Each structure stands twice: as structure tokens, then as C-alpha cells.
Amino acid sequence: MDSQTAIRKEMIATCQRMNSEDLNVGSAGNLSVRIDGGFLITPSGIAYDKMDPSQIVEMDNEGRYYGDFIPSSEWRFHHDIFKARPDVDVVLHSHATHCAILACCRLDIPPIHYMVGVSGGSVVKCSGYATFGTQELSVEALEALGPRNACLLGNHGVIAVGKTLNGTFGVLAEVENLARIYIGTRMLGGGALLSDPQMDVVLQRFKTYGKQTDEIDPSITERVEPPVHGGARLH
């Protein structure tokens, strides 16, 4: 199996998982992965449970597509995110219910919980509205996303970005959970937001969160400290 076939299969599995874990409905949403010279993206209108690896569409960095299948109608913001964010290799978009509720109210997700830091900032911003599949939506998405890992799309849904399929899926799942939490706090009359200094510490600690020793930059002073290492066990 060549590497691109493996990526295509993993993309389909990720989309199917997105639906099975209630992070999307039907054939809504889309997914792309950067490759040399461009990116792979899910096709337009094909249900994830019926999708074949050969139907994943290859596009180049100039926005041209190749093969027999038309790419997702949202290919523009995938193309533009990859162009603007060289640190991003995966773009995942869904209509996750609680994210969509906040998006329809044009509400950001503020620092109501420290896990907002998974977005790469102290807030998950919501964009203005633009018609799906348009360049105007791409502009709105880029502005709301900025340097972060997630944003809401006004009256639409959510975008998560990252380096890997699994990591980006994790961002999407966490942002949907944060949206659920935020809606719950609003139903109770509000919540206690974390301060900027508190979120600054959180964001620093997130640089070492979920990492093993060989992945951690030793210059980071505000870090998640493991327990004392007892050495290799002999039995």
C-alpha cells in the first residue's frame, strides 16, 4: 500500500468516526490533508460510509483538482488555510451540534474552562457569516482562526486544524465539549471566566501537555511536571 492510499483510508476512517461520535451529521463537513505540492480533500456530496479511497480528491497549491471527482464545496478555505498556515497539515470541518448552536448565535467560546487552551489561544473565535463554498467564507474563516487551532463559522459550524489526523480530531472533539459546557453555563446565568494571566499560564503548560520527555523543549519553565522517575523496573 503506498503512502497516499494509506492517508486516503485514514481520512475516510476519520470522517466516519466524526459521524459515529456525534461530531457531525450525514455528509456535512469535510477533511483535507497536506501532501507534496498540494492536498487531498474529501469529495462533494458522497456519504462517508460509501466513500472509497479513489474518490478522495487531489488538489494542487494553485487550487486545481485532478481526477474524476469534484472536491468539497468548501475547498477554498482548506486551500487558503494551508497557504496561510505552513504549520498546519490537516483541516477538519464539521457541523457539530453545540458548536453550530453557538455559531448561530455568533458567540465566541471564552475562557470558561482551561481546556479552551487546546484551541491554541484563550478564546475560540466565531466568524461572521458568509455563504458556504465562497471566497468570502474563506476570508471570514482565516480571520477567525488566526494563529489558533480552531474557530467557529458564523451560522455554520466549526473548523479544527493540526499536524495529524488524530490530533486534529481531538481538537474538534474538545471544542465541541467546550461548546456544550459554555452553553450549560449560560443556561445557569453565566460562569466564572479565567483571567488573561491564568490563561497565559495554561497556554504555556499546554506546550508540554500530552508529551513525552523527548518531545518537550527543556527551555519551557511553566510546564506539566511528571512525578519523580524511579528508574527502569527490574521485574
Short mmCIF file of C-alpha atoms in Angstrom, two decimals:
data_model
loop_
_atom_site.label_atom_id
_atom_site.label_comp_id
_atom_site.label_asym_id
_atom_site.label_seq_id
_atom_site.Cartn_x
_atom_site.Cartn_y
_atom_site.Cartn_z
CA MET A 1 0.00 0.00 0.00
CA ASP A 2 1.52 3.39 -0.99
CA SER A 3 1.52 6.27 1.48
CA GLN A 4 -1.22 8.24 -0.30
CA THR A 5 -3.58 5.26 -0.26
CA ALA A 6 -2.98 4.91 3.47
CA ILE A 7 -3.73 8.61 4.00
CA ARG A 8 -6.94 8.35 1.95
CA LYS A 9 -8.12 5.38 4.02
CA GLU A 10 -7.31 7.17 7.26
CA MET A 11 -9.20 10.25 6.06
CA ILE A 12 -12.33 8.20 5.42
CA ALA A 13 -12.00 6.46 8.79
CA THR A 14 -11.68 9.87 10.49
CA CYS A 15 -14.84 11.17 8.80
CA GLN A 16 -16.74 8.03 9.74
CA ARG A 17 -15.53 8.38 13.33
CA MET A 18 -16.62 12.02 13.31
CA ASN A 19 -20.18 10.94 12.49
CA SER A 20 -20.23 7.93 14.81
CA GLU A 21 -19.11 10.09 17.75
CA ASP A 22 -21.86 12.68 17.08
CA LEU A 23 -19.45 15.36 15.90
CA ASN A 24 -21.18 15.66 12.53
CA VAL A 25 -24.30 14.53 10.67
CA GLY A 26 -24.60 12.89 7.26
CA SER A 27 -22.27 14.06 4.50
CA ALA A 28 -21.85 17.53 6.03
CA GLY A 29 -18.34 18.65 6.88
CA ASN A 30 -15.09 17.95 5.05
CA LEU A 31 -11.48 16.98 5.65
CA SER A 32 -8.16 17.69 3.97
CA VAL A 33 -4.54 16.61 4.44
CA ARG A 34 -1.49 18.38 3.06
CA ILE A 35 0.72 16.41 0.63
CA ASP A 36 3.69 17.39 -1.51
CA GLY A 37 2.53 20.01 -4.00
CA GLY A 38 -0.97 20.35 -2.61
CA PHE A 39 -3.51 18.48 -0.54
CA LEU A 40 -6.07 15.67 -0.51
CA ILE A 41 -9.69 16.57 0.26
CA THR A 42 -12.97 14.72 0.63
CA PRO A 43 -15.26 14.84 -2.43
CA SER A 44 -18.51 16.72 -2.72
CA GLY A 45 -21.74 15.01 -1.66
CA ILE A 46 -20.51 11.45 -1.13
CA ALA A 47 -21.57 9.83 2.15
CA TYR A 48 -18.64 8.85 4.34
CA ASP A 49 -19.90 5.29 4.79
CA LYS A 50 -19.98 4.87 1.00
CA MET A 51 -16.73 6.69 0.23
CA ASP A 52 -13.86 4.88 -1.48
CA PRO A 53 -10.19 5.95 -1.28
CA SER A 54 -10.19 6.56 -5.03
CA GLN A 55 -12.87 9.25 -4.52
CA ILE A 56 -10.68 11.40 -2.31
CA VAL A 57 -9.68 14.35 -4.50
CA GLU A 58 -6.16 15.61 -5.08
CA MET A 59 -5.71 19.38 -5.42
CA ASP A 60 -2.58 21.41 -6.08
CA ASN A 61 -1.39 24.59 -4.44
CA GLU A 62 -2.92 26.68 -7.22
CA GLY A 63 -6.43 25.41 -6.45
CA ARG A 64 -6.77 22.95 -9.36
CA TYR A 65 -8.24 19.50 -8.85
CA TYR A 66 -7.37 16.24 -10.56
CA GLY A 67 -9.30 13.06 -11.32
CA ASP A 68 -12.97 12.23 -11.80
CA PHE A 69 -14.48 13.62 -8.61
CA ILE A 70 -15.27 17.22 -7.66
CA PRO A 71 -13.82 18.32 -4.30
CA SER A 72 -15.87 19.53 -1.37
CA SER A 73 -17.61 22.85 -1.95
CA GLU A 74 -15.53 24.22 0.92
CA TRP A 75 -12.20 23.57 -0.83
CA ARG A 76 -11.41 27.30 -0.78
CA PHE A 77 -10.89 27.64 2.95
CA HIS A 78 -8.87 24.41 3.02
CA HIS A 79 -6.64 25.79 0.24
CA ASP A 80 -6.31 29.18 1.93
CA ILE A 81 -5.60 27.78 5.40
CA PHE A 82 -2.80 25.60 4.03
CA LYS A 83 -1.40 28.62 2.19
CA ALA A 84 -1.57 30.91 5.24
CA ARG A 85 -0.55 28.36 7.87
CA PRO A 86 2.56 26.32 6.99
CA ASP A 87 2.33 24.80 10.49
CA VAL A 88 -0.97 23.10 9.57
CA ASP A 89 -1.17 19.73 7.77
CA VAL A 90 -4.81 18.79 8.48
CA VAL A 91 -8.04 20.81 8.21
CA LEU A 92 -11.25 19.28 9.60
CA HIS A 93 -14.66 20.95 9.33
CA SER A 94 -17.92 19.75 10.84
CA HIS A 95 -21.41 20.85 11.84
CA ALA A 96 -21.01 19.62 15.42
CA THR A 97 -24.29 20.48 17.16
CA HIS A 98 -23.15 22.58 20.11
CA CYS A 99 -20.55 24.42 18.06
CA ALA A 100 -23.24 25.15 15.47
CA ILE A 101 -25.61 26.45 18.19
CA LEU A 102 -23.01 28.96 19.34
CA ALA A 103 -22.13 29.79 15.73
CA CYS A 104 -25.78 30.53 15.01
CA CYS A 105 -25.72 32.96 17.96
CA ARG A 106 -22.38 34.41 16.74
CA LEU A 107 -20.80 33.66 20.11
CA ASP A 108 -17.14 33.03 20.80
CA ILE A 109 -16.19 30.38 23.35
CA PRO A 110 -14.48 32.41 26.10
CA PRO A 111 -12.05 31.02 28.73
CA ILE A 112 -14.85 29.32 30.67
CA HIS A 113 -12.67 26.24 31.15
CA TYR A 114 -8.90 25.87 30.95
CA MET A 115 -9.25 23.35 28.10
CA VAL A 116 -10.02 26.31 25.83
CA GLY A 117 -6.22 26.27 25.63
CA VAL A 118 -6.45 23.28 23.29
CA SER A 119 -7.50 25.81 20.65
CA GLY A 120 -4.08 27.44 20.89
CA GLY A 121 -5.48 30.62 22.44
CA SER A 122 -7.64 31.94 25.26
CA VAL A 123 -10.79 32.07 23.12
CA VAL A 124 -12.36 30.14 20.25
CA LYS A 125 -13.50 32.93 17.97
CA CYS A 126 -16.65 32.90 15.84
CA SER A 127 -16.50 34.36 12.35
CA GLY A 128 -19.07 36.50 10.64
CA TYR A 129 -21.45 34.85 8.20
CA ALA A 130 -20.71 34.18 4.54
CA THR A 131 -22.36 31.80 2.08
CA PHE A 132 -20.92 28.29 2.12
CA GLY A 133 -18.39 27.46 -0.56
CA THR A 134 -17.47 31.08 -1.28
CA GLN A 135 -14.23 33.02 -1.11
CA GLU A 136 -15.96 35.35 1.33
CA LEU A 137 -16.35 32.43 3.77
CA SER A 138 -12.67 31.61 3.39
CA VAL A 139 -11.77 35.18 4.33
CA GLU A 140 -14.04 35.01 7.39
CA ALA A 141 -12.58 31.64 8.41
CA LEU A 142 -8.97 32.82 8.17
CA GLU A 143 -9.71 35.93 10.22
CA ALA A 144 -11.47 33.96 12.99
CA LEU A 145 -8.86 31.20 13.01
CA GLY A 146 -5.80 33.43 13.09
CA PRO A 147 -2.84 31.54 14.61
CA ARG A 148 -5.09 29.23 16.65
CA ASN A 149 -6.18 25.61 16.16
CA ALA A 150 -9.95 26.12 15.94
CA CYS A 151 -12.69 28.60 15.15
CA LEU A 152 -16.45 28.69 14.75
CA LEU A 153 -18.05 29.70 11.45
CA GLY A 154 -20.98 32.08 11.84
CA ASN A 155 -24.35 30.32 11.34
CA HIS A 156 -22.46 27.29 10.11
CA GLY A 157 -20.13 25.07 12.17
CA VAL A 158 -16.54 24.62 13.31
CA ILE A 159 -13.04 24.24 11.86
CA ALA A 160 -10.18 22.43 13.62
CA VAL A 161 -6.61 22.31 12.32
CA GLY A 162 -3.45 20.48 13.30
CA LYS A 163 -0.44 18.40 12.32
CA THR A 164 -2.05 14.94 12.37
CA LEU A 165 -5.46 13.45 11.70
CA ASN A 166 -5.77 12.06 15.21
CA GLY A 167 -4.60 15.26 16.87
CA THR A 168 -6.94 17.43 14.80
CA PHE A 169 -9.85 15.11 15.56
CA GLY A 170 -9.01 15.55 19.25
CA VAL A 171 -9.21 19.34 18.90
CA LEU A 172 -12.62 19.07 17.23
CA ALA A 173 -13.95 16.77 19.96
CA GLU A 174 -12.66 19.04 22.72
CA VAL A 175 -14.06 22.22 21.15
CA GLU A 176 -17.47 20.57 20.82
CA ASN A 177 -17.28 19.61 24.50
CA LEU A 178 -16.30 23.18 25.39
CA ALA A 179 -19.27 24.47 23.40
CA ARG A 180 -21.55 22.15 25.39
CA ILE A 181 -20.03 23.37 28.67
CA TYR A 182 -20.36 27.03 27.68
CA ILE A 183 -24.00 26.62 26.68
CA GLY A 184 -24.62 24.97 30.05
CA THR A 185 -23.04 27.84 31.98
CA ARG A 186 -25.12 30.35 30.06
CA MET A 187 -28.26 28.41 30.97
CA LEU A 188 -27.26 28.79 34.63
CA GLY A 189 -26.84 32.52 34.27
CA GLY A 190 -23.19 32.68 33.34
CA GLY A 191 -19.85 31.35 34.52
CA ALA A 192 -16.60 32.50 36.07
CA LEU A 193 -14.17 33.20 33.24
CA LEU A 194 -10.45 32.61 33.67
CA SER A 195 -8.34 35.77 33.62
CA ASP A 196 -5.73 36.60 30.98
CA PRO A 197 -2.84 35.81 33.39
CA GLN A 198 -4.45 32.48 34.28
CA MET A 199 -4.86 31.58 30.62
CA ASP A 200 -1.28 32.68 29.89
CA VAL A 201 -0.09 30.03 32.36
CA VAL A 202 -2.43 27.44 30.85
CA LEU A 203 -1.16 28.13 27.34
CA GLN A 204 2.44 27.77 28.48
CA ARG A 205 1.66 24.48 30.21
CA PHE A 206 -0.13 23.22 27.10
CA LYS A 207 3.24 23.28 25.34
CA THR A 208 4.23 20.27 27.47
CA TYR A 209 0.74 18.77 27.85
CA GLY A 210 0.33 15.24 26.50
CA LYS A 211 4.01 14.95 25.55
CA GLN A 212 6.75 12.50 26.46
CA THR A 213 10.25 13.50 27.62
CA ASP A 214 11.86 13.50 24.17
CA GLU A 215 9.14 15.82 22.83
CA ILE A 216 9.46 18.53 25.49
CA ASP A 217 11.50 21.70 25.00
CA PRO A 218 13.60 21.95 28.20
CA SER A 219 13.58 25.77 27.99
CA ILE A 220 9.87 25.89 28.84
CA THR A 221 9.71 26.88 32.51
CA GLU A 222 5.95 26.77 33.08
CA ARG A 223 5.38 23.09 32.41
CA VAL A 224 3.48 19.99 33.41
CA GLU A 225 5.87 18.24 35.79
CA PRO A 226 5.88 14.43 35.89
CA PRO A 227 6.47 12.56 39.18
CA VAL A 228 9.97 11.56 40.22
CA HIS A 229 11.42 8.94 37.88
CA GLY A 230 12.26 5.73 39.75
CA GLY A 231 14.45 4.26 37.02
CA ALA A 232 13.84 1.17 34.93
CA ARG A 233 11.98 -1.60 36.73
CA LEU A 234 13.90 -4.85 37.03
CA HIS A 235 10.84 -7.09 37.46
#
